[in-house]
Coordinates of C-alpha atoms in Angstrom, one line a residue:
Chain A
M510 CA -17.6 -49.1 -87.9
E511 CA -16.5 -49.4 -84.4
N512 CA -15.9 -46.7 -81.8
V513 CA -13.8 -47.0 -78.5
V514 CA -14.2 -45.0 -75.5
Q515 CA -11.7 -44.8 -72.5
V516 CA -13.6 -44.3 -69.5
E517 CA -11.9 -44.1 -65.8
V518 CA -14.2 -45.2 -63.2
R519 CA -14.9 -42.7 -60.7
W520 CA -15.1 -43.4 -56.9
S521 CA -18.8 -42.4 -56.9
E522 CA -19.7 -45.0 -59.5
C523 CA -18.8 -47.8 -56.8
D524 CA -21.1 -49.0 -54.0
P525 CA -20.5 -49.9 -50.7
F526 CA -18.8 -53.2 -51.9
S527 CA -16.5 -51.2 -53.6
I528 CA -17.2 -52.4 -57.1
V529 CA -19.1 -50.6 -59.6
F530 CA -22.5 -50.2 -59.1
Y531 CA -23.9 -52.1 -62.0
P532 CA -26.6 -49.5 -63.3
N533 CA -23.3 -47.3 -64.1
F534 CA -22.4 -49.8 -66.9
F535 CA -25.7 -48.7 -68.6
V536 CA -24.8 -45.1 -67.9
W537 CA -21.6 -45.7 -70.0
F538 CA -23.2 -47.7 -72.7
D539 CA -25.8 -44.6 -73.4
H540 CA -22.5 -42.3 -73.4
C541 CA -21.0 -44.8 -75.7
T542 CA -23.8 -44.9 -78.1
W543 CA -23.7 -41.0 -78.2
K544 CA -19.9 -41.1 -78.9
L545 CA -20.4 -43.4 -81.7
F546 CA -22.8 -41.3 -83.6
Q547 CA -20.5 -38.4 -82.8
A548 CA -17.6 -40.1 -84.3
A549 CA -19.5 -40.9 -87.3
R550 CA -20.5 -37.2 -87.3
L551 CA -23.9 -38.1 -86.9
E552 CA -24.4 -35.2 -84.4
L553 CA -27.8 -34.6 -82.4
P554 CA -28.3 -31.0 -84.3
M555 CA -27.6 -32.3 -87.7
L556 CA -29.8 -35.2 -87.1
R557 CA -32.5 -33.0 -85.9
E558 CA -32.4 -30.6 -88.9
K559 CA -31.9 -33.3 -91.6
F560 CA -34.1 -36.0 -90.4
G561 CA -36.7 -34.5 -87.8
F562 CA -34.7 -36.9 -85.3
A563 CA -36.5 -37.0 -81.9
G564 CA -34.2 -39.4 -79.9
M565 CA -33.6 -43.1 -79.9
P566 CA -35.5 -44.3 -76.8
L567 CA -34.7 -47.7 -75.7
V568 CA -37.2 -50.9 -75.8
G569 CA -34.6 -53.1 -74.3
A570 CA -31.2 -53.1 -72.7
E571 CA -29.2 -56.0 -71.1
S572 CA -25.6 -56.7 -69.9
A573 CA -23.6 -59.7 -68.7
F574 CA -21.0 -59.0 -66.2
S575 CA -17.9 -61.3 -66.0
R576 CA -15.5 -59.7 -63.4
P577 CA -15.8 -56.8 -61.1
V578 CA -14.6 -53.3 -61.8
R579 CA -13.2 -50.9 -59.3
A580 CA -12.7 -47.2 -58.6
H581 CA -9.9 -45.8 -60.6
D582 CA -9.8 -48.7 -63.1
A583 CA -9.5 -47.5 -66.7
V584 CA -11.8 -49.6 -69.1
A585 CA -12.1 -49.4 -72.8
I586 CA -15.7 -49.6 -74.0
H587 CA -16.0 -50.9 -77.8
S588 CA -19.3 -50.0 -79.2
R589 CA -20.9 -50.9 -82.8
V590 CA -24.2 -51.2 -84.2
S591 CA -24.8 -55.1 -84.4
H592 CA -28.2 -55.1 -85.9
W593 CA -30.5 -52.9 -88.0
G594 CA -34.3 -53.4 -87.9
R595 CA -36.7 -51.2 -89.9
T596 CA -37.2 -48.7 -87.1
S597 CA -35.3 -50.3 -84.3
F598 CA -31.4 -51.1 -84.0
K599 CA -29.2 -52.9 -81.7
V600 CA -25.8 -51.3 -80.3
T601 CA -23.1 -53.8 -78.7
H602 CA -21.0 -52.5 -76.2
R603 CA -17.9 -54.7 -74.7
V604 CA -16.1 -53.3 -71.8
M605 CA -12.5 -54.3 -71.6
L606 CA -10.2 -54.1 -68.4
G607 CA -6.9 -54.5 -70.1
A608 CA -7.0 -57.7 -72.1
E609 CA -10.1 -59.1 -70.3
Q610 CA -13.7 -58.5 -71.1
A611 CA -15.4 -57.3 -67.8
A612 CA -18.8 -56.9 -69.5
Q613 CA -20.8 -57.3 -72.5
G614 CA -24.0 -55.1 -73.3
L615 CA -26.7 -54.6 -75.8
E616 CA -29.1 -51.7 -76.3
T617 CA -32.3 -52.1 -78.4
R618 CA -33.3 -48.6 -79.4
V619 CA -35.9 -47.1 -81.9
W620 CA -35.4 -44.3 -84.2
T621 CA -38.2 -41.5 -83.7
C622 CA -39.1 -38.5 -85.5
T623 CA -41.3 -35.4 -84.5
R624 CA -44.7 -35.7 -85.1
P625 CA -47.0 -32.8 -83.9
D626 CA -50.2 -34.8 -84.7
E627 CA -49.2 -37.8 -82.8
P628 CA -50.1 -38.0 -78.9
A629 CA -46.7 -38.3 -77.7
G630 CA -45.4 -35.9 -80.3
I631 CA -42.8 -38.4 -81.7
K632 CA -43.2 -41.6 -84.0
A633 CA -40.7 -44.4 -84.6
V634 CA -40.0 -44.4 -88.1
R635 CA -37.8 -46.2 -90.8
I636 CA -34.2 -45.7 -90.0
P637 CA -32.8 -43.3 -92.6
R638 CA -30.6 -45.2 -95.3
E639 CA -27.9 -42.5 -94.9
V640 CA -27.4 -43.3 -91.2
I641 CA -27.1 -47.1 -91.8
D642 CA -24.5 -46.6 -94.4
I643 CA -22.3 -44.4 -92.3
L644 CA -22.6 -46.7 -89.4
D645 CA -21.8 -49.8 -91.3
G646 CA -18.9 -48.2 -93.2
P647 CA -15.5 -47.6 -92.0
A648 CA -14.9 -44.9 -89.3
P649 CA -14.3 -41.3 -90.7
R650 CA -10.9 -39.9 -90.8
Chain B
M64 CA -43.4 -63.5 -51.7
E65 CA -43.6 -60.3 -53.5
N66 CA -42.8 -56.7 -52.5
V67 CA -43.9 -53.6 -54.0
V68 CA -42.2 -50.2 -54.0
Q69 CA -43.4 -46.9 -54.8
V70 CA -41.1 -44.7 -56.5
E71 CA -41.9 -41.1 -57.5
V72 CA -39.8 -40.2 -60.3
R73 CA -37.5 -37.4 -59.7
W74 CA -36.9 -34.5 -62.3
S75 CA -33.1 -35.4 -62.4
E76 CA -33.9 -38.7 -63.3
C77 CA -35.2 -37.6 -66.8
D78 CA -32.9 -36.6 -69.4
P79 CA -33.0 -33.9 -72.2
F80 CA -35.7 -35.9 -74.0
S81 CA -37.7 -35.3 -70.9
I82 CA -38.3 -39.2 -70.2
V83 CA -36.4 -41.4 -67.5
F84 CA -32.8 -42.0 -68.4
Y85 CA -33.0 -45.5 -68.7
P86 CA -30.0 -46.7 -66.4
N87 CA -32.4 -45.2 -63.8
F88 CA -34.7 -48.4 -64.2
F89 CA -31.9 -50.3 -62.9
V90 CA -31.1 -48.0 -60.2
W91 CA -34.7 -48.6 -58.9
F92 CA -34.4 -52.3 -59.6
D93 CA -31.3 -52.6 -57.2
H94 CA -33.3 -50.7 -54.6
C95 CA -36.2 -52.9 -55.0
T96 CA -34.2 -56.0 -54.6
W97 CA -32.8 -54.5 -51.1
K98 CA -36.4 -53.7 -49.9
L99 CA -37.6 -57.2 -51.1
F100 CA -35.0 -58.4 -48.6
Q101 CA -35.6 -55.9 -46.1
A102 CA -39.5 -56.7 -46.2
A103 CA -38.4 -60.3 -45.8
R104 CA -36.6 -59.5 -42.5
L105 CA -33.2 -60.4 -44.3
E106 CA -31.1 -57.0 -43.5
L107 CA -27.6 -56.9 -44.5
P108 CA -26.3 -56.7 -40.8
M109 CA -28.2 -60.0 -39.9
L110 CA -26.9 -61.7 -43.1
R111 CA -23.3 -60.8 -42.6
E112 CA -23.4 -61.9 -39.0
K113 CA -25.3 -65.3 -39.7
F114 CA -24.1 -66.2 -43.1
G115 CA -20.7 -64.2 -43.7
F116 CA -22.9 -62.5 -46.5
A117 CA -20.5 -60.4 -48.8
G118 CA -23.1 -59.3 -51.1
M119 CA -24.7 -60.3 -54.4
P120 CA -23.1 -58.9 -57.3
L121 CA -24.6 -59.1 -60.6
V122 CA -23.7 -61.4 -63.4
G123 CA -26.6 -60.1 -65.6
A124 CA -29.3 -57.6 -65.9
E125 CA -31.9 -56.9 -68.5
S126 CA -35.0 -54.9 -69.0
A127 CA -37.7 -54.3 -71.6
F128 CA -39.5 -50.9 -71.6
S129 CA -42.7 -50.7 -73.0
R130 CA -43.9 -47.0 -72.5
P131 CA -42.1 -43.8 -71.4
V132 CA -42.1 -42.8 -67.6
R133 CA -41.9 -38.9 -67.1
A134 CA -40.6 -36.9 -64.3
H135 CA -43.0 -36.7 -61.3
D136 CA -44.9 -39.9 -62.5
A137 CA -45.5 -42.3 -59.5
V138 CA -44.7 -46.0 -60.3
A139 CA -45.2 -49.1 -58.3
I140 CA -42.5 -51.8 -58.7
H141 CA -43.2 -55.2 -57.9
S142 CA -40.5 -57.4 -57.3
R143 CA -40.1 -61.2 -56.5
V144 CA -37.2 -64.0 -56.8
S145 CA -38.2 -66.0 -59.9
H146 CA -35.6 -68.5 -59.9
W147 CA -33.1 -70.1 -57.6
G148 CA -30.1 -71.8 -58.9
R149 CA -27.3 -73.1 -56.4
T150 CA -25.3 -69.9 -55.9
S151 CA -27.4 -67.5 -58.4
F152 CA -30.9 -66.3 -58.4
K153 CA -33.0 -64.1 -60.4
V154 CA -35.1 -61.1 -59.2
T155 CA -38.1 -60.1 -61.5
H156 CA -39.3 -56.4 -61.4
R157 CA -42.3 -55.1 -62.8
V158 CA -42.8 -51.2 -63.1
M159 CA -46.4 -50.3 -63.4
L160 CA -47.7 -46.9 -64.2
G161 CA -51.2 -47.1 -62.7
A162 CA -52.5 -50.1 -64.5
E163 CA -50.1 -50.1 -67.3
Q164 CA -46.9 -52.1 -67.0
A165 CA -44.0 -49.5 -68.2
A166 CA -41.0 -52.0 -67.9
Q167 CA -39.9 -55.4 -66.9
G168 CA -36.5 -56.0 -65.5
L169 CA -34.5 -59.3 -64.6
E170 CA -31.5 -59.3 -62.5
T171 CA -29.3 -62.4 -61.9
R172 CA -27.3 -62.1 -59.1
V173 CA -24.8 -64.2 -57.1
W174 CA -24.5 -65.1 -53.7
T175 CA -21.2 -64.3 -51.9
C176 CA -19.4 -64.8 -48.5
T177 CA -16.4 -63.7 -47.2
R178 CA -13.6 -65.7 -47.9
P179 CA -10.0 -64.2 -46.7
D180 CA -8.1 -66.9 -48.3
E181 CA -9.5 -66.1 -51.9
P182 CA -7.8 -63.5 -54.1
A183 CA -11.0 -61.3 -54.5
G184 CA -11.6 -62.0 -50.5
I185 CA -15.3 -63.3 -51.7
K186 CA -16.7 -66.3 -53.2
A187 CA -19.7 -67.7 -54.8
V188 CA -21.4 -70.0 -52.3
R189 CA -24.6 -72.1 -52.0
I190 CA -27.7 -69.8 -51.2
P191 CA -28.9 -70.8 -47.6
R192 CA -31.9 -72.9 -47.5
E193 CA -33.4 -70.4 -44.7
V194 CA -33.2 -67.5 -47.2
I195 CA -34.6 -69.4 -50.0
D196 CA -37.6 -70.5 -47.6
I197 CA -38.3 -67.0 -46.4
L198 CA -38.2 -65.2 -49.8
D199 CA -40.6 -68.2 -51.2
G200 CA -43.0 -68.0 -48.5
P201 CA -45.7 -65.5 -47.7
A202 CA -44.6 -61.7 -46.8
P203 CA -44.0 -61.4 -43.0
R204 CA -46.7 -59.4 -41.2
Chain C
M609 CA 0.2 -27.9 -56.8
E610 CA -2.9 -28.1 -59.2
N611 CA -4.2 -30.6 -61.1
V612 CA -6.3 -30.5 -64.3
V613 CA -9.0 -33.0 -65.2
Q614 CA -10.9 -33.0 -68.4
V615 CA -14.4 -34.1 -68.4
E616 CA -16.7 -34.5 -71.3
V617 CA -20.2 -33.7 -70.4
R618 CA -22.7 -36.8 -70.8
W619 CA -25.8 -36.4 -72.1
S620 CA -27.2 -38.3 -69.0
E621 CA -25.6 -35.5 -67.0
C622 CA -28.0 -33.1 -68.4
D623 CA -31.6 -32.6 -67.2
P624 CA -34.7 -31.8 -69.1
F625 CA -33.7 -28.3 -69.6
S626 CA -30.6 -29.6 -71.5
I627 CA -28.3 -28.2 -69.3
V628 CA -26.1 -30.0 -66.7
F629 CA -28.0 -31.1 -63.6
Y630 CA -26.2 -29.2 -61.0
P631 CA -25.5 -31.9 -58.5
N632 CA -23.0 -33.4 -61.3
F633 CA -20.9 -30.5 -60.7
F634 CA -20.3 -31.8 -57.2
V635 CA -19.6 -35.3 -58.7
W636 CA -17.0 -33.9 -61.0
F637 CA -15.6 -32.0 -57.8
D638 CA -15.3 -35.3 -55.8
H639 CA -13.7 -37.1 -58.6
C640 CA -11.2 -34.2 -59.3
T641 CA -10.2 -34.3 -55.4
W642 CA -9.3 -38.1 -55.9
K643 CA -7.6 -37.4 -59.0
L644 CA -5.5 -34.4 -57.3
F645 CA -4.3 -37.1 -54.5
Q646 CA -3.8 -39.6 -57.4
A647 CA -1.4 -37.2 -59.0
A648 CA 0.4 -36.4 -56.1
R649 CA 0.9 -40.1 -55.6
L650 CA -1.3 -40.3 -52.5
E651 CA -3.4 -43.3 -53.6
L652 CA -6.0 -44.7 -51.2
P653 CA -4.4 -48.1 -50.4
M654 CA -0.8 -46.1 -49.3
L655 CA -2.8 -43.8 -47.2
R656 CA -4.6 -46.5 -45.6
E657 CA -1.6 -48.5 -44.9
K658 CA 0.8 -45.7 -44.1
F659 CA -1.5 -43.5 -42.0
G660 CA -4.6 -45.6 -41.1
F661 CA -6.7 -43.4 -43.6
A662 CA -10.3 -43.6 -43.4
G663 CA -11.7 -41.2 -45.7
M664 CA -12.4 -37.6 -45.8
P665 CA -15.8 -37.0 -45.6
L666 CA -17.2 -33.6 -46.3
V667 CA -18.4 -31.0 -43.6
G668 CA -19.1 -28.3 -46.4
A669 CA -19.6 -28.1 -50.2
E670 CA -20.6 -24.9 -52.2
S671 CA -20.5 -23.8 -55.8
A672 CA -21.1 -20.8 -57.8
F673 CA -22.5 -21.5 -61.3
S674 CA -21.6 -18.7 -63.9
R675 CA -22.8 -20.2 -67.2
P676 CA -24.6 -23.3 -68.4
V677 CA -22.9 -26.1 -69.3
R678 CA -24.2 -28.8 -71.9
A679 CA -24.0 -32.3 -73.5
H680 CA -20.9 -33.1 -75.0
D681 CA -19.1 -29.9 -74.0
A682 CA -15.4 -30.4 -72.8
V683 CA -14.5 -28.9 -69.4
A684 CA -11.4 -28.5 -67.9
I685 CA -11.4 -28.7 -64.0
H686 CA -8.6 -26.9 -62.1
S687 CA -8.1 -28.4 -58.3
R688 CA -5.8 -27.5 -55.7
V689 CA -5.8 -27.6 -51.9
S690 CA -6.8 -23.9 -50.9
H691 CA -6.6 -24.2 -47.0
W692 CA -5.1 -26.2 -44.5
G693 CA -6.6 -26.4 -41.0
R694 CA -5.6 -28.9 -38.3
T695 CA -8.0 -31.9 -39.5
S696 CA -9.7 -30.0 -42.1
F697 CA -8.9 -28.7 -45.6
K698 CA -10.5 -27.0 -48.5
V699 CA -10.1 -27.9 -52.0
T700 CA -11.1 -25.3 -54.8
H701 CA -12.3 -26.4 -58.2
R702 CA -12.5 -24.2 -61.1
V703 CA -14.6 -25.5 -64.0
M704 CA -13.5 -23.8 -67.4
L705 CA -15.4 -24.0 -70.6
G706 CA -12.5 -22.8 -73.0
A707 CA -11.3 -19.7 -71.7
E708 CA -14.5 -18.7 -69.4
Q709 CA -15.2 -20.0 -66.1
A710 CA -18.6 -22.0 -65.8
A711 CA -18.5 -22.8 -62.2
Q712 CA -16.2 -22.4 -59.2
G713 CA -16.5 -25.0 -56.3
L714 CA -15.0 -25.3 -52.7
E715 CA -15.1 -28.6 -50.5
T716 CA -14.3 -28.5 -47.0
R717 CA -13.1 -32.1 -46.0
V718 CA -12.1 -33.8 -42.7
W719 CA -9.1 -36.0 -42.5
T720 CA -10.1 -39.3 -40.7
C721 CA -8.2 -42.5 -39.4
T722 CA -9.7 -45.9 -38.2
R723 CA -10.4 -45.9 -34.4
P724 CA -12.0 -49.1 -33.7
D725 CA -12.9 -47.9 -29.9
E726 CA -14.9 -44.9 -31.5
P727 CA -18.8 -45.4 -32.1
A728 CA -18.4 -44.7 -35.8
G729 CA -15.1 -46.6 -36.0
I730 CA -13.3 -43.4 -37.3
K731 CA -11.9 -40.0 -36.1
A732 CA -11.0 -36.9 -37.3
V733 CA -7.2 -36.4 -36.7
R734 CA -4.3 -34.0 -37.5
I735 CA -3.5 -34.2 -41.2
P736 CA 0.1 -35.8 -41.7
R737 CA 2.4 -33.0 -42.3
E738 CA 4.0 -35.5 -45.3
V739 CA 0.5 -35.2 -47.2
I740 CA 0.5 -31.0 -46.9
D741 CA 4.0 -31.0 -48.0
I742 CA 3.3 -32.9 -51.0
L743 CA 0.3 -31.2 -52.1
D744 CA 1.7 -27.9 -51.4
G745 CA 4.6 -28.7 -53.6
P746 CA 5.1 -28.8 -57.3
A747 CA 3.3 -31.7 -59.1
P748 CA 5.4 -34.8 -59.4
R749 CA 7.0 -35.5 -62.7
Chain D
M202 CA -44.9 -22.2 -46.5
E203 CA -42.5 -25.2 -45.6
N204 CA -43.0 -28.7 -47.3
V205 CA -41.5 -32.0 -45.9
V206 CA -40.1 -34.9 -48.0
Q207 CA -39.5 -38.3 -46.9
V208 CA -36.6 -39.9 -48.4
E209 CA -35.3 -43.4 -47.9
V210 CA -31.7 -43.6 -48.6
R211 CA -30.8 -46.1 -51.4
W212 CA -28.0 -48.3 -51.2
S213 CA -26.7 -47.0 -54.4
E214 CA -26.8 -43.5 -53.0
C215 CA -23.8 -44.6 -50.7
D216 CA -20.0 -44.6 -51.6
P217 CA -17.4 -47.3 -50.9
F218 CA -17.2 -45.7 -47.4
S219 CA -20.7 -46.9 -46.8
I220 CA -22.1 -43.2 -46.4
V221 CA -24.1 -41.0 -48.7
F222 CA -22.2 -39.7 -51.4
Y223 CA -22.4 -36.0 -50.8
P224 CA -23.6 -34.8 -54.0
N225 CA -26.7 -36.9 -53.5
F226 CA -27.8 -34.2 -50.8
F227 CA -27.9 -31.8 -53.8
V228 CA -30.0 -34.2 -55.8
W229 CA -32.4 -34.6 -52.9
F230 CA -32.4 -30.7 -52.5
D231 CA -33.5 -30.3 -56.3
H232 CA -36.1 -32.8 -55.6
C233 CA -37.5 -31.2 -52.6
T234 CA -37.7 -27.9 -54.6
W235 CA -39.8 -29.2 -57.1
K236 CA -42.0 -30.9 -54.6
L237 CA -42.1 -27.6 -52.7
F238 CA -43.4 -26.0 -55.9
Q239 CA -45.9 -28.8 -56.5
A240 CA -47.1 -28.8 -52.9
A241 CA -48.0 -25.2 -53.6
R242 CA -49.7 -26.1 -56.9
L243 CA -47.1 -24.2 -59.0
E244 CA -46.8 -27.3 -61.3
L245 CA -44.3 -27.0 -64.5
P246 CA -47.0 -27.2 -67.2
M247 CA -49.2 -24.2 -65.5
L248 CA -46.1 -22.3 -64.9
R249 CA -44.7 -22.6 -68.5
E250 CA -48.4 -21.7 -69.6
K251 CA -49.1 -18.8 -67.4
F252 CA -45.8 -17.2 -67.0
G253 CA -43.5 -18.4 -70.0
F254 CA -41.5 -20.0 -67.2
A255 CA -38.3 -21.7 -68.7
G256 CA -36.7 -23.1 -65.5
M257 CA -35.0 -22.1 -62.5
P258 CA -31.1 -22.7 -62.9
L259 CA -29.1 -22.5 -60.1
V260 CA -26.3 -19.7 -59.6
G261 CA -25.1 -21.0 -56.1
A262 CA -25.4 -24.1 -54.0
E263 CA -24.1 -24.8 -50.6
S264 CA -24.6 -27.6 -48.0
A265 CA -23.1 -28.1 -44.5
F266 CA -23.0 -31.8 -43.3
S267 CA -23.2 -32.5 -39.6
R268 CA -23.5 -36.1 -39.4
P269 CA -23.2 -39.2 -41.6
V270 CA -26.2 -40.8 -43.4
R271 CA -26.4 -44.3 -44.3
A272 CA -28.2 -46.7 -46.7
H273 CA -31.6 -47.2 -45.7
D274 CA -31.7 -44.5 -43.0
A275 CA -34.9 -42.4 -43.6
V276 CA -34.6 -38.6 -43.5
A277 CA -37.2 -36.0 -43.8
I278 CA -36.2 -32.8 -45.6
H279 CA -37.7 -29.6 -44.8
S280 CA -37.8 -27.0 -47.6
R281 CA -38.8 -23.6 -47.8
V282 CA -38.1 -20.3 -49.6
S283 CA -35.9 -18.5 -47.3
H284 CA -35.1 -15.2 -49.6
W285 CA -36.7 -13.5 -52.5
G286 CA -34.7 -11.3 -54.7
R287 CA -36.0 -9.7 -57.9
T288 CA -35.2 -12.4 -60.3
S289 CA -33.2 -14.9 -57.7
F290 CA -34.5 -16.6 -54.7
K291 CA -32.9 -19.1 -51.9
V292 CA -34.6 -22.4 -51.2
T293 CA -33.3 -23.6 -47.6
H294 CA -33.3 -27.4 -46.9
R295 CA -32.9 -29.1 -43.6
V296 CA -32.3 -32.8 -43.6
M297 CA -33.2 -34.4 -40.4
L298 CA -32.3 -37.8 -39.2
G299 CA -34.8 -38.5 -36.4
A300 CA -34.5 -35.3 -34.1
E301 CA -31.1 -34.5 -35.0
Q302 CA -30.2 -32.4 -38.3
A303 CA -27.9 -34.2 -40.5
A304 CA -27.3 -31.5 -43.1
Q305 CA -28.4 -28.1 -43.9
G306 CA -28.5 -26.8 -47.5
L307 CA -29.2 -23.6 -49.5
E308 CA -29.7 -23.3 -53.2
T309 CA -29.8 -19.8 -55.3
R310 CA -32.0 -20.0 -58.3
V311 CA -32.9 -17.7 -61.0
W312 CA -36.3 -17.4 -62.4
T313 CA -36.4 -17.5 -66.2
C314 CA -38.5 -16.9 -69.0
T315 CA -38.4 -18.2 -72.8
R316 CA -37.4 -15.3 -74.9
P317 CA -36.7 -16.4 -78.5
D318 CA -34.9 -13.2 -79.4
E319 CA -32.3 -14.2 -76.5
P320 CA -29.2 -16.0 -77.6
A321 CA -29.7 -18.6 -75.1
G322 CA -33.6 -18.6 -75.8
I323 CA -34.1 -17.7 -72.0
K324 CA -34.0 -14.7 -69.9
A325 CA -33.7 -13.9 -66.1
V326 CA -36.9 -12.2 -65.2
R327 CA -38.7 -10.7 -62.2
I328 CA -40.2 -13.3 -60.1
P329 CA -44.2 -13.1 -60.5
R330 CA -45.7 -11.5 -57.5
E331 CA -48.3 -14.5 -57.6
V332 CA -45.9 -17.1 -57.1
I333 CA -44.1 -15.1 -54.2
D334 CA -47.6 -14.7 -52.5
I335 CA -48.3 -18.6 -52.7
L336 CA -44.8 -19.6 -51.5
D337 CA -44.8 -17.1 -48.6
G338 CA -48.4 -18.3 -47.8
P339 CA -49.8 -21.0 -45.6
A340 CA -49.7 -24.8 -47.4
P341 CA -52.8 -25.3 -49.6
R342 CA -55.1 -27.9 -47.9

């Protein structure tokens, strides 16, 4: 399952060199991961109730940038889970500017649940089979 | 030469899970790269005048996150150039929360000059020897 | 002429209290002003070429917030120029969450042109009649 | 009681016109309000425990901008509570660039407490006398 999000670059997402300030690509990646889950009908309230889900913090993030993106450009970001570990997973994001790829990013996230007895109150746990099956399957209609 | 920047985490840099929204680490890295150049007395107006410098856009960025950082935490970010290529260079950033490392980032940047004849108006060029020597040397007093 | 922009609230636009961090309303207002100009076919390159336009910096900004907006809410922002001065103008933005108004903002901006002889390189000048006529007229089809 | 926060303008806080993107002034104002409370030893965990404090959302925000601020400028922001209502209060922020005032902002905030029986889970309540007395008094040493 892949999800595509259209992003129109805001003026304010560009820096004084008139190109996108690079951390904003990661802002988009994060947004696209949430949209991927939403497209799969894995919404936050349901995840909280059903699995005790407490977020999916990042342990790693990276991106390669191959061409500049500018204010008011319209990009399409293609996102999918590209790897499942036991408690962690990777989301790949391709930023397309028309037919050309402008950037490719990778987020490594950890699946966590609330654990009142833990010092941080949360704990990395095994990713639910159901979540994996949905995100590995076809997009819901 | 290494430069250290103290950053106090703003409330607004945290997300609804009450930890730093991860793209903000990259916002800090960018700021720290500019501060490194500034500490080396390589300020933007001088670079523009002397070398025709037109910015140092990113071709890659990555970070590993090893522990959560929260609102009002005070972090110290240690930054240095860790690799020189011909037209590109890498800046390493270590985010320390007290004695513990909370994140480690790497930016890969390209040195560019203004080139009115180029389509984009800028071009990646060989990094000036003088810039390398200063950033490889001791911090100015 | 009024322009409407749909904004889907990003997770990262919310703070640890899980509501939109209020400066993001102003980020949206700025974006909506650019979109209003764009909808009127008053694009930045044209404005630069035809009028020597050098931006429309803010001299004032304000907003009232009447109900909380949350991650993944879809808001519609209605924007129009509500006042024309000689060199300044006001843009009103209404943020609608369904049928309810969540916020109303007002930006006061100054029309500037490049003036190489001025210390700042720009100067507030009389707003071109053509610009006023277009933005006071009906939306182009 | 007035609190002063030093802010060094980040490159990324500027837009393609090379001046601070105006919503960032509000980002600073918010940060300065938290710092004011912190300077008064009214920290979030204490407020939560002692008063059931659930945040101080904005009902209004405004700013006048009198001169441009640029990357790497160092500004000093002077913040104090300028008005107490029953459940709301106003915080005034003056942004100084050396001896000159660059901006002046005003936030109107509502004091809220957790109320599990309310639809939103929070409710605007009378501001505790103790909080008013501390913020109206001299800065703690």
